[in-house]
Coordinates of C-alpha atoms (C1' of nucleotides) in Angstrom, one line a residue:
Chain A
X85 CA -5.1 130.3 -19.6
X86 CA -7.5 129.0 -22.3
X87 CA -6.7 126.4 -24.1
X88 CA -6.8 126.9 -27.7
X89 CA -6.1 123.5 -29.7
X90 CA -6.5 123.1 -33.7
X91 CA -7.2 120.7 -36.6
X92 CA -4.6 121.8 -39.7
X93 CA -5.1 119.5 -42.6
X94 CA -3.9 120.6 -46.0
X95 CA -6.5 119.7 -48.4
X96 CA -4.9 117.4 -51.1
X97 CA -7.3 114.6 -50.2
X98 CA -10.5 113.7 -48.0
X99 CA -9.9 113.2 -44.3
X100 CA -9.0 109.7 -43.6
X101 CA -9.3 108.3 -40.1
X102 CA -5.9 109.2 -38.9
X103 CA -6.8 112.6 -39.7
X104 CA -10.0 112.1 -38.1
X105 CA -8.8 110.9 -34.9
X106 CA -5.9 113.5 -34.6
X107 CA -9.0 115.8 -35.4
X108 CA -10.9 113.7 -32.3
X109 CA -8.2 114.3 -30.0
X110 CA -7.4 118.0 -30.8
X111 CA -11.1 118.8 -30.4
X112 CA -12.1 116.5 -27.4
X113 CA -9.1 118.7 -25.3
X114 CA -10.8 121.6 -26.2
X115 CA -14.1 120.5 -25.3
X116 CA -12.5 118.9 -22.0
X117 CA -11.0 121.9 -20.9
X118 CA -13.1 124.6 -22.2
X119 CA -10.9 125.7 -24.3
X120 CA -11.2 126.6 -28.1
X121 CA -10.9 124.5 -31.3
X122 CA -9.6 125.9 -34.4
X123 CA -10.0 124.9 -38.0
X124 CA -7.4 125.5 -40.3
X125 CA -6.5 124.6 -43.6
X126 CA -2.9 124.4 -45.1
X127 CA -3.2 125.3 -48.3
X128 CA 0.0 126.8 -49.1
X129 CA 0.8 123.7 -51.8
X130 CA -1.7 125.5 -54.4
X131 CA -0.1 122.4 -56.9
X132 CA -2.4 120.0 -54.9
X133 CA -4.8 121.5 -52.9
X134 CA -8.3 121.4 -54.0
X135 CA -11.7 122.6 -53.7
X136 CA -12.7 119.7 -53.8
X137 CA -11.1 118.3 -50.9
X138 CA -11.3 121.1 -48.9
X139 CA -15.3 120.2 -49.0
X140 CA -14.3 116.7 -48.2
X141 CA -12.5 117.7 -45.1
X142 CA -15.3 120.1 -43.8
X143 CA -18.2 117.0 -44.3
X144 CA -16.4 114.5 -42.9
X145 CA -15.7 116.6 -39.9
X146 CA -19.3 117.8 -39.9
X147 CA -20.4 114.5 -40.1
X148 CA -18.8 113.5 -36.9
X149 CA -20.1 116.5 -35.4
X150 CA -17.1 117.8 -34.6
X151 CA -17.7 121.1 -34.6
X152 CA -14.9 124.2 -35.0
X153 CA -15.3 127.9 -33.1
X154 CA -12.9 129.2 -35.3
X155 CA -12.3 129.1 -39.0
X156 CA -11.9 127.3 -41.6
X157 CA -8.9 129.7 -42.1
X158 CA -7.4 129.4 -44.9
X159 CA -3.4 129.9 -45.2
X160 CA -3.8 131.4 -48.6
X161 CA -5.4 134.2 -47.5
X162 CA -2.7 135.0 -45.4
X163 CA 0.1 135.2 -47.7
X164 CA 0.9 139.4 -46.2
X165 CA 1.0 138.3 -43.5
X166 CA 3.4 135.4 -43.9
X167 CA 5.7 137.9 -46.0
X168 CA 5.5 140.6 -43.8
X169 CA 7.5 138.0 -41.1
X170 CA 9.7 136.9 -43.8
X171 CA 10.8 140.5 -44.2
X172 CA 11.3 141.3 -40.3
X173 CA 13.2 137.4 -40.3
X174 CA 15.3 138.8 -43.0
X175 CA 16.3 142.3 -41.5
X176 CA 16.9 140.8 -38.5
X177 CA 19.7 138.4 -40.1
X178 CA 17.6 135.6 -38.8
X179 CA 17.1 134.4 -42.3
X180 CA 18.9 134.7 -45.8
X181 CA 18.4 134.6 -49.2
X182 CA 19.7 131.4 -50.6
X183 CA 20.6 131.3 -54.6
X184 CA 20.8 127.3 -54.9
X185 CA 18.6 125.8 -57.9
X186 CA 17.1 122.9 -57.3
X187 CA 19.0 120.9 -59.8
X188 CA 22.1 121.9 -57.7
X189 CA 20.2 120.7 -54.4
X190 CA 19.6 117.7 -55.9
X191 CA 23.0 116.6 -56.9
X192 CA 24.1 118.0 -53.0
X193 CA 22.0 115.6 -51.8
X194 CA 23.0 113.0 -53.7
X195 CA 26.4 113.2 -52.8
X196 CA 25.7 113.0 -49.7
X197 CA 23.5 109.9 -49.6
X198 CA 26.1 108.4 -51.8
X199 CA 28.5 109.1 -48.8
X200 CA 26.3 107.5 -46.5
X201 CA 25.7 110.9 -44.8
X202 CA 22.0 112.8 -43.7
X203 CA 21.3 114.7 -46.8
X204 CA 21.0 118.2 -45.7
X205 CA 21.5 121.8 -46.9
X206 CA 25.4 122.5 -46.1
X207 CA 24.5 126.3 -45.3
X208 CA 27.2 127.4 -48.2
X209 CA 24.6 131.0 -48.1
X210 CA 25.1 131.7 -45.0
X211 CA 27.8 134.8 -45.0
X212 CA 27.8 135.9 -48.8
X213 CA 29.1 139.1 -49.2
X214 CA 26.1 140.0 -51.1
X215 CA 22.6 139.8 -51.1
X216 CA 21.3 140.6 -54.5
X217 CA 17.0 140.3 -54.4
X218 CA 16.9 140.4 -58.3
X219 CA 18.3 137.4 -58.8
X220 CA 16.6 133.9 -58.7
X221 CA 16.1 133.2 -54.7
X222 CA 14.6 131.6 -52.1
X223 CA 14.6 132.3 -48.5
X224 CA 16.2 130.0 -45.5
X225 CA 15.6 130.6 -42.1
X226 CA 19.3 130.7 -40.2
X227 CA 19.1 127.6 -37.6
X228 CA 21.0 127.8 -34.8
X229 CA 24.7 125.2 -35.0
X230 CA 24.5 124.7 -31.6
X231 CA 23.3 123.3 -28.7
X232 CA 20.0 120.7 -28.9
X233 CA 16.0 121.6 -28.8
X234 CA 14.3 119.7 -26.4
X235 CA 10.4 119.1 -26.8
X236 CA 8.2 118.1 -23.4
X237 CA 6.0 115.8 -25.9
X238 CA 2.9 115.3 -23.9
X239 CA 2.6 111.7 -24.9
X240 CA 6.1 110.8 -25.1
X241 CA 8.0 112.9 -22.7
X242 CA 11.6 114.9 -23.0
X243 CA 12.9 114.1 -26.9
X244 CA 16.2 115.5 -27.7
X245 CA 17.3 116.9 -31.4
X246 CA 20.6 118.1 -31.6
X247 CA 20.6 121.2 -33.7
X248 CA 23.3 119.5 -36.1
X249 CA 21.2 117.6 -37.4
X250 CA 19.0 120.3 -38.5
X251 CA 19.6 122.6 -41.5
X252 CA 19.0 125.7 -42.8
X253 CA 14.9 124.7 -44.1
X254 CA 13.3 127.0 -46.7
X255 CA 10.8 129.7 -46.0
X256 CA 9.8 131.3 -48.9
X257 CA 10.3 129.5 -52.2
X258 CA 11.5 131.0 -55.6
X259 CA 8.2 132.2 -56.3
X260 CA 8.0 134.1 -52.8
X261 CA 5.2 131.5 -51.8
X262 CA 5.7 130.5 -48.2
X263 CA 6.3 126.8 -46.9
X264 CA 4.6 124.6 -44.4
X265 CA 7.0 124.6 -41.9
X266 CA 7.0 128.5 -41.5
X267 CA 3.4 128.9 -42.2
X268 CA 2.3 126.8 -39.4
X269 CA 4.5 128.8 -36.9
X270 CA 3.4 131.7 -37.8
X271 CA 0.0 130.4 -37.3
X272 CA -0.1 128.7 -34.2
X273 CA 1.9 132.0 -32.7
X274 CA -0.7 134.0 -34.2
X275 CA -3.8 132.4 -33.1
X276 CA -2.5 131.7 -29.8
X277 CA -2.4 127.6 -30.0
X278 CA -1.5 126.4 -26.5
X279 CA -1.5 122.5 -27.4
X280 CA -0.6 121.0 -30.7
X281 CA -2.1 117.7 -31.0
X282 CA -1.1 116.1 -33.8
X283 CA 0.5 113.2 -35.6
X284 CA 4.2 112.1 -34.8
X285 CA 5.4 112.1 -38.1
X286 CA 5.5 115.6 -37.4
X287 CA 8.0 114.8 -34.7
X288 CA 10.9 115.5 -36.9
X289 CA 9.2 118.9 -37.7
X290 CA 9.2 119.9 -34.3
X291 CA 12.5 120.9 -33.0
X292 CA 13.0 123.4 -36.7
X293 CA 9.3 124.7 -35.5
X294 CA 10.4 125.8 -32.2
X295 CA 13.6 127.1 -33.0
X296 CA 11.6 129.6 -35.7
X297 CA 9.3 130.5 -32.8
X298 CA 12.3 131.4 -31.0
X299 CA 13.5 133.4 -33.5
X300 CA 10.3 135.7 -33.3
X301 CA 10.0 135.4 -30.1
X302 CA 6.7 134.3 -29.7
X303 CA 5.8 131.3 -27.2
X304 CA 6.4 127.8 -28.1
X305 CA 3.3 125.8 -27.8
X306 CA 3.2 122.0 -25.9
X307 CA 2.8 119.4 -28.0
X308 CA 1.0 116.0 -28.2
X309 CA 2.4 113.7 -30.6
X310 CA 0.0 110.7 -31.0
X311 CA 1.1 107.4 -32.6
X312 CA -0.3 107.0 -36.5
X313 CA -3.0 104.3 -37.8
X314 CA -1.8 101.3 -39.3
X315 CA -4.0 99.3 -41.6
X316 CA -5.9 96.0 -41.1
X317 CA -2.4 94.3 -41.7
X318 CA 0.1 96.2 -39.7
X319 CA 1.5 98.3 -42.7
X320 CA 0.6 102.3 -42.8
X321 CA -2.5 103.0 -44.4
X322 CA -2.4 103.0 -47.8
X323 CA -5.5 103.7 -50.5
X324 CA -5.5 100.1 -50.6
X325 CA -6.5 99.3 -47.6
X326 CA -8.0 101.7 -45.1
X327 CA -7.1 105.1 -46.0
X328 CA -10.2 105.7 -47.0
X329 CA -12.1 109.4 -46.4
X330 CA -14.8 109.2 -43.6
X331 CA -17.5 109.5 -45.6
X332 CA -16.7 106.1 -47.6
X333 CA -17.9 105.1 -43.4
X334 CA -21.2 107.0 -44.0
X335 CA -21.6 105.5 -47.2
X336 CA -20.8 101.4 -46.1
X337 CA -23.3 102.1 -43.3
X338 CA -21.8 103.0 -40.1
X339 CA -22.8 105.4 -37.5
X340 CA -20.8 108.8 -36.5
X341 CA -21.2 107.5 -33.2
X342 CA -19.7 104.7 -33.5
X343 CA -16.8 105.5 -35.8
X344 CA -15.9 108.3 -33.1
X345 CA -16.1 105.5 -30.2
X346 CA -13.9 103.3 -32.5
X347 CA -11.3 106.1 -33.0
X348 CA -11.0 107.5 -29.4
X349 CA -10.1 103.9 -28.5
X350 CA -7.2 103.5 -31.1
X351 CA -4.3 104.5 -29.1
X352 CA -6.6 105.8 -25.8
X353 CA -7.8 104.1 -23.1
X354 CA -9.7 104.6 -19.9
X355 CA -8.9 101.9 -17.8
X356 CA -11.0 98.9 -19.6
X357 CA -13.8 100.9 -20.9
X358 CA -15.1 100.4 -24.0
X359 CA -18.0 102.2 -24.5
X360 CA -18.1 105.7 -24.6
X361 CA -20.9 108.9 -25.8
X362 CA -19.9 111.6 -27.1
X363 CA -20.3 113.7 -23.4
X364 CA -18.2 110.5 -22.1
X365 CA -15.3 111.0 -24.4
X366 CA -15.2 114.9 -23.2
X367 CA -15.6 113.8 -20.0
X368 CA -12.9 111.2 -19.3
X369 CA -10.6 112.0 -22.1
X370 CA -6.7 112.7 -21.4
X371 CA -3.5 113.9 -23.0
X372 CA -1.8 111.1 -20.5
X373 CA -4.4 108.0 -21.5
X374 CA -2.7 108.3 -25.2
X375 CA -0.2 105.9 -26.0
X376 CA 2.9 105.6 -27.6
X377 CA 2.9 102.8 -29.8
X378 CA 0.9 103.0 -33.2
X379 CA -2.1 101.0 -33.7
X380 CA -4.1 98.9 -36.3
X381 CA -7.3 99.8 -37.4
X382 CA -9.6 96.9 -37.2
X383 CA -12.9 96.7 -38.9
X384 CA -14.2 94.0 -36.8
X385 CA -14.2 96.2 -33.8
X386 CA -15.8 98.8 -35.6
X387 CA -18.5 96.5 -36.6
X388 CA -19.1 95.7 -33.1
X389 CA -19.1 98.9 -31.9
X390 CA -21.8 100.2 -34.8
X391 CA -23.9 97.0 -33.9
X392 CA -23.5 97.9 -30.5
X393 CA -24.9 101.8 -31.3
X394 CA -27.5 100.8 -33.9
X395 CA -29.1 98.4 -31.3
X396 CA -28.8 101.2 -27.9
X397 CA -29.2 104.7 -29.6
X398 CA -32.6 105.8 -29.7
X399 CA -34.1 104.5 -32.4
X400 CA -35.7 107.9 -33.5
X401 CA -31.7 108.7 -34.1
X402 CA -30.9 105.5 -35.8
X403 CA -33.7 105.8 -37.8
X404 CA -32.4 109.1 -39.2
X405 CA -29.3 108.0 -40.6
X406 CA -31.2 104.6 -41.8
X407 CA -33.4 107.2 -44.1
X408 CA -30.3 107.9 -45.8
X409 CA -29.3 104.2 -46.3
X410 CA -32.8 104.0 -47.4
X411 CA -33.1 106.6 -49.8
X412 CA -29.9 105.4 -51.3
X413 CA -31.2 102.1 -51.9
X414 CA -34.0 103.3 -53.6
X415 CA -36.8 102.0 -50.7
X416 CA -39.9 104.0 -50.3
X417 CA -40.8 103.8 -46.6
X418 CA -44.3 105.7 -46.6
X419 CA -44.7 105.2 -43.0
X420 CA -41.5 106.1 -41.0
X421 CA -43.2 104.9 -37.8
X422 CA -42.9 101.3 -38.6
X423 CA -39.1 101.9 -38.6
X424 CA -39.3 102.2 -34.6
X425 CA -40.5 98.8 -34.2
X426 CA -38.6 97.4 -37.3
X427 CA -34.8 98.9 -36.1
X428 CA -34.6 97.1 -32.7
X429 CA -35.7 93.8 -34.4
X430 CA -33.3 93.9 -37.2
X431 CA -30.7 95.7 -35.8
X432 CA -29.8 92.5 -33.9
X433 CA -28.7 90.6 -37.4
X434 CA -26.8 93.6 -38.8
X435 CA -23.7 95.2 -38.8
X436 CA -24.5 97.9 -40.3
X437 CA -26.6 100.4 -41.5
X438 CA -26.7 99.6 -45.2
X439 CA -27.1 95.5 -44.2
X440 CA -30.2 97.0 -41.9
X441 CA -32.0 98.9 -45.3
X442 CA -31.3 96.2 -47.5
X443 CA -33.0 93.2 -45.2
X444 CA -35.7 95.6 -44.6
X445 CA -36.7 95.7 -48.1
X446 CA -39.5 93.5 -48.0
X447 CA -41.3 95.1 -45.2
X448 CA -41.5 98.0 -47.8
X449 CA -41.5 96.1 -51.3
X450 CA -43.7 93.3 -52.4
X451 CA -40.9 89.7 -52.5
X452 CA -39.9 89.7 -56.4
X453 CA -38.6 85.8 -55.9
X454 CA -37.9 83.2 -52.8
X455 CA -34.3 82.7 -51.8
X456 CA -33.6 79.2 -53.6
X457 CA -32.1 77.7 -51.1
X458 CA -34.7 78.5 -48.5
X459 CA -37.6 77.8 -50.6
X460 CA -36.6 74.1 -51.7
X461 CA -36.1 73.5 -47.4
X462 CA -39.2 74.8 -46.8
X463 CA -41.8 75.6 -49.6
X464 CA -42.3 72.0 -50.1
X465 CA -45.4 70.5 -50.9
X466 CA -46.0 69.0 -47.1
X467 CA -46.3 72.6 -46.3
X468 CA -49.0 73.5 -48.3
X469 CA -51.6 72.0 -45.8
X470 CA -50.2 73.9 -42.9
X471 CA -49.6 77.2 -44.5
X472 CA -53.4 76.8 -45.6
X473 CA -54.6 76.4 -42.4
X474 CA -52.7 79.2 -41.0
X475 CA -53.3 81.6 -43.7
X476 CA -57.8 81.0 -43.1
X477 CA -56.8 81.6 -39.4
X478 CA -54.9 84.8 -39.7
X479 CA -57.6 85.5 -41.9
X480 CA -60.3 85.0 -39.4
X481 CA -58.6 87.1 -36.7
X482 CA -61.1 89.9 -35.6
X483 CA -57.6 92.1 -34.2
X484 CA -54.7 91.8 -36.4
X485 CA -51.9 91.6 -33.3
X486 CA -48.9 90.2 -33.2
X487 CA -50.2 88.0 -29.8
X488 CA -52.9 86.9 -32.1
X489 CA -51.2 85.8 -35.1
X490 CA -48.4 84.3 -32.5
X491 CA -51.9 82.3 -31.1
X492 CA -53.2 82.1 -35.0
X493 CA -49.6 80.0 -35.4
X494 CA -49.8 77.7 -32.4
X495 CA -53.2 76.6 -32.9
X496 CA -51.8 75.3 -36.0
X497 CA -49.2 73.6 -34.9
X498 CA -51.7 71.8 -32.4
X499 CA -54.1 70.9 -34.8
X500 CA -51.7 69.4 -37.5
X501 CA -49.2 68.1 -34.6
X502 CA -46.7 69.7 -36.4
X503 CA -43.3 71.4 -34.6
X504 CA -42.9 75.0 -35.2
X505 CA -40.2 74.1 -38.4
X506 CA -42.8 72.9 -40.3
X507 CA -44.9 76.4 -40.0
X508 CA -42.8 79.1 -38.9
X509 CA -40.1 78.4 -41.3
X510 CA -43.1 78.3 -44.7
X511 CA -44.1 81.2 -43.0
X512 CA -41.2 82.8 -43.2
X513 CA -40.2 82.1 -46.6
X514 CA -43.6 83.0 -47.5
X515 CA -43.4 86.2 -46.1
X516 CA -39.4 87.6 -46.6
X517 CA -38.2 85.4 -49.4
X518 CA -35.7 84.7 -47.0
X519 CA -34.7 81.7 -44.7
X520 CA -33.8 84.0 -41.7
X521 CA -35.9 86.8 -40.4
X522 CA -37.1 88.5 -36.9
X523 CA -39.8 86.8 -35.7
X524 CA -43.0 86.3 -37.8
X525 CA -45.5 87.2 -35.6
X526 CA -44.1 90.8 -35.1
X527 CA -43.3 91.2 -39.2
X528 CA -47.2 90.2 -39.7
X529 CA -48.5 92.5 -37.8
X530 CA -46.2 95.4 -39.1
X531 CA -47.1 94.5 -42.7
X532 CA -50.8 93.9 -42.5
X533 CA -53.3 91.4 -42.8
X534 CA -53.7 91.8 -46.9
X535 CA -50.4 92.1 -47.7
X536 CA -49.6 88.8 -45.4
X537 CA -53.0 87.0 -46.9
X538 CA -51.1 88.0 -50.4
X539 CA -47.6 86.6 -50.0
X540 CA -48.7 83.3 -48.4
X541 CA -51.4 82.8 -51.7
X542 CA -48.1 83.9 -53.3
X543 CA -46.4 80.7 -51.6
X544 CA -48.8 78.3 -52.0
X545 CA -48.8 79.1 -55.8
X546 CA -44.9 78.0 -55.7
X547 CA -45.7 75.3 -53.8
X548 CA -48.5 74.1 -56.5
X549 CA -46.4 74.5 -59.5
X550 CA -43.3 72.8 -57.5
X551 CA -46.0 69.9 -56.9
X552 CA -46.9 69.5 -60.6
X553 CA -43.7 69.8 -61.4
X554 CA -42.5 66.7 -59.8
X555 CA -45.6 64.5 -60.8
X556 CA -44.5 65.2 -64.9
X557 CA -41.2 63.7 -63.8
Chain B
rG874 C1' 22.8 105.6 -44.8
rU875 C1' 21.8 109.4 -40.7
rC876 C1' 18.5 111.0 -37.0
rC877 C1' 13.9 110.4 -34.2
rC878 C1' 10.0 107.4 -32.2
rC879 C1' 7.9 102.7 -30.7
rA880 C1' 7.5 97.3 -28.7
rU881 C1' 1.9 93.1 -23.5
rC882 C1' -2.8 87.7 -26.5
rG883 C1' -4.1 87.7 -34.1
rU884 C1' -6.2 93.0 -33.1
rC885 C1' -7.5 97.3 -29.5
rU886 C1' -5.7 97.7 -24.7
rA887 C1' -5.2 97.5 -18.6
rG888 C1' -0.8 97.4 -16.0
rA889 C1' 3.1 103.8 -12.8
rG890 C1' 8.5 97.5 -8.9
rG891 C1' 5.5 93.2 -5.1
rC892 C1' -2.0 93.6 -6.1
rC893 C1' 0.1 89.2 -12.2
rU894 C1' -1.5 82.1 -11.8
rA895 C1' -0.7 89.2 -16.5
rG896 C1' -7.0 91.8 -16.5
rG897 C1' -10.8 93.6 -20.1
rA898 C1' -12.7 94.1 -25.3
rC899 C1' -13.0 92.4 -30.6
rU900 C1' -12.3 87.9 -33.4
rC901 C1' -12.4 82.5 -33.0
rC902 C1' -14.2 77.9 -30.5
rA903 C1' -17.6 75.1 -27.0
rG904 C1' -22.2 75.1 -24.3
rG905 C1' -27.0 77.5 -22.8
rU906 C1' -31.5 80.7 -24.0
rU907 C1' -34.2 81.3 -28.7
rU908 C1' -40.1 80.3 -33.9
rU909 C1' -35.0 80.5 -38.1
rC910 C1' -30.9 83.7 -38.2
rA911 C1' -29.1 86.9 -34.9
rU912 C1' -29.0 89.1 -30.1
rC913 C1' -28.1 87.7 -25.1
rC914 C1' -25.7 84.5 -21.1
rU915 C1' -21.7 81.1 -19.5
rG916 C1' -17.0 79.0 -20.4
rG917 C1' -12.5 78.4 -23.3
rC918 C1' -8.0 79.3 -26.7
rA919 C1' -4.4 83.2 -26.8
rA920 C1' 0.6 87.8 -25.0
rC921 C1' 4.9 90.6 -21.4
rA922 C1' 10.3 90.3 -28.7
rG923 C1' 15.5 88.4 -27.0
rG924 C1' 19.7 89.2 -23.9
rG925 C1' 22.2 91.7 -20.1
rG926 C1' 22.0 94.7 -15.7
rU927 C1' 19.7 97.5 -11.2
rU928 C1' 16.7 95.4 -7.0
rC929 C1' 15.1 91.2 -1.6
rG930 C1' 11.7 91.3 -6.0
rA931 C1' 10.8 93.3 -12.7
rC932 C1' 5.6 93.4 -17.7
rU933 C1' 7.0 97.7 -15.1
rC934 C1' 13.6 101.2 -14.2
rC935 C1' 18.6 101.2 -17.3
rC936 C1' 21.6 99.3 -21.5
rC937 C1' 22.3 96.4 -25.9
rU938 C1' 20.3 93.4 -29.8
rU939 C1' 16.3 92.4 -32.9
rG940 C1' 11.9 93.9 -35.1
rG941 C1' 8.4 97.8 -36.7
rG942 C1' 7.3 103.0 -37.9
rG943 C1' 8.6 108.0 -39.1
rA944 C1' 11.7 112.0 -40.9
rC945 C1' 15.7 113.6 -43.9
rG946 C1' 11.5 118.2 -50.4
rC947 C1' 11.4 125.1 -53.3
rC948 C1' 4.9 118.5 -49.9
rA949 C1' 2.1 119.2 -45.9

RNA sequence: GUCCCCAUCGUCUAGAGGCCUAGGACUCCAGGUUUUCAUCCUGGCAACAGGGGUUCGACUCCCCUUGGGGACGCCA
């Protein structure tokens, strides 16, 4: 039997990363198994779906290259279809028309808080004598009194529901629009969905899902109920903290690669590995190695992990998600091959993409000022002499090479006795502005002898103003 | 309130009754390597929620308590 698995968000929002990892784990079954991963979007709710987020949905899975065979299929289209299963539910006796408003719902369920009972539909529809269709209606599926469903959850093993606790749940509202829970049956029975991997507050859903798939007969699916994604502090995800769409991850620099790696780690495990592709994930991954308890998302991890992949994927596919981070930022990178040599040496000191195209910038852009702080420690005026000396060397070097200019730096040093602070670090300020850097040698010869020739003249004017400056005092 | 689910270091987790003096990873701390910063290497801090059982033996099984989460919509 092929496994058929699918991905059913209802598009009143972007796709967060509980979505996304639900999404992870529904498609990396398929993959695993060979199996077939459908797309589906619930947008029965036409109050709150939008375009807008169903484009939200589709990047950020596109993004992490999670990639559908089938759909996106869209509920709404299906609306005959829907009623056409209504109708046979109906003239079967399995479901009723229920002639309720909600205002009368409302106060029922009122009451019944108040009496410190489950508010619930008391099934006072059931067995009317009549029927009428002309009058204001909507439609209940009849759940069975008795007995109890049992699901064999995946993850969590045998759950009980007792079927008194469940009532009679609306199918087709007032307006003859279908609801969730009758659209999705319908669905999964129609597309043939073996597995539904998906978040456990659908738990609850569950047993009132199966006993409408026993009503049409059609095969209940297993289920995988994984845990949800607490934020940073423990509490659910909220817009405040965390619940932000995956592409807010694009945009703050991180890698899909990594994000995925983050995410299949967040409530699965394989023994104590960390580390795992793409082909890995497929590879090892397991309806068994999901656990029960929810988990906290933790960007400190994550910013390991990205590190980790900016500073191991090939750099040719680093450097295409760095053009992005790039663009955005508004640097011009005429020559795209420097970025091999430039990711592995500043990949070390970043976290992330966006930190990598910003402390690039003045490989690319000539330095508009010198950090304060790491100009008055080392653009004094006793490194005027030094950075002179260095500057008519690097000048006279017949190859402009990073060994040379590494050569061009110690002959300095031996010359003026100086340690390497009193060069390398004028150097560097010279060159970057900045008081930390890869090393000099490497950065020199990636940026040229002119432009090098230029910025330490550049210094050395600072340095000459600084030193007038101080005498008027 | 009722029902359902969950419970190992701060966080992610390993652990399928003896392998546990509870392992790994992130973070943090201390050393080392290093042209600064970082990377890297070595070491360290840090947990079985509590109480009862079952058992020769419990992190592992059962029950209770506590704590967390979810559901209870003409939302999905």
């Amino acid at each position: 039997m092929t496994v058929i698995t699918r991905f059913a968000p209802s598009p009143t929002g972007y796709l967060h990363v509980g979505g996304a990892r639900t999404a992870l784990f529904s498609w990396l079954y398929a993959r695993k198994t060979q199996g077939e991963f459908v797309l589906r979007i619930e947008d029965t709710d036409r109050e709150r779906s939008t375009e807008a987020s169903v484009q939200a949905i589709l990047d950020g899975m596109s993004w992490l290259g999670l990639d559908h065979d089938r759909g996106p299929i869209y509920q709404t289209d299906r609306f005959d279809r829907y009623n056409e299963v209504i109708q046979q539910l109906l003239e079967e006796g399995k479901a009723y028309r229920c002639y309720h408003s909600q205002a009368e719902l409302d106060d029922m369920r009122e009451q019944q808080k108040a009496r410190g009972d489950k508010p619930r539909y008391d099934g006072s529809c059931r067995n009317l004598a009549e029927y009428p269709e002309d009058q204001p209606h909507v439609i209940r599926f009849r759940n069975p009194i008795e007995g109890s469903v049992y699901i064999d959850d995946l993850v969590r093993g045998q759950i009980e529901i007792s079927n008194s606790e469940l009532d009679d749940l609306i199918i087709a509202r007032t307006d003859g629009t279908p609801t969730y829970n009758f659209t999705v049956v319908v669905d999964d029975w129609d597309m043939g969905i073996t597995h539904v991997i998906r978040g456990d507050d659908h738990i609850n859903n569950t047993p009132k899902q199966i006993n409408i798939l026993r009503a049409l007969g059609a095969e209940v699916p297993k289920y995988a109920h994984v845990p949800m994604i607490l934020g940073d502090d423990g509490k659910r995800l909220s817009k405040r903290h965390g619940a932000v769409g995956v592409m807010q991850y694009r945009d703050d620099g991180y890698l899909p690669q990594a994000l995925l790696n983050y995410l299949v780690r967040l409530g699965w495990s394989h023994g104590d590995q960390e580390i795992f592709n793409v082909d890995e994930m497929i590879e090892l991954f397991s309806l068994e190695g999901i656990n029960r308890a929810p988990s906290a998302f933790n960007t400190e991890k994550l910013n390991w992990l990205n590190q980790h992949y900016m500073k191991t994927l090939p750099t040719s596919e680093v450097a295409q998600h760095l053009d992005w981070h790039l663009k955005e930022q508004g640097i011009e990178v005429s020559d795209k091959s420097v970025l091999e040599v430039l990711i592995p040496l500043f990949s070390e000191r970043c976290e992330t993409l966006k930190q990598l195209a910003s402390q690039m910038r003045y490989m690319f852009e000539d330095v508009s000022e010198f950090n304060a702080n790491a100009a008055k420690k080392h653009l004094k005026v006793s490194a005027a002499a030094p950075l002179k000396l260095l500057k008519e060397k690097m000048q006279s070097l017949n190859e402009w090479s990073a060994e040379n200019i590494e050569s061009a730096i110690e002959q300095t040093m031996t010359e003026l006795e100086i340690g390497m602070g009193k060069i390398g670090m004028p150097l560097r300020v010279a060159i970057t502005g900045a008081g930390q850097s890869p090393a000099m040698n490497i950065l020199c010869s990636v940026l040229g002898k002119g432009i090098c020739n230029q910025r330490i003249e550049l210094a050395l004017e600072f340095i000459e103003q600084r030193r007038l400056q101080s005498e008027q005092r």
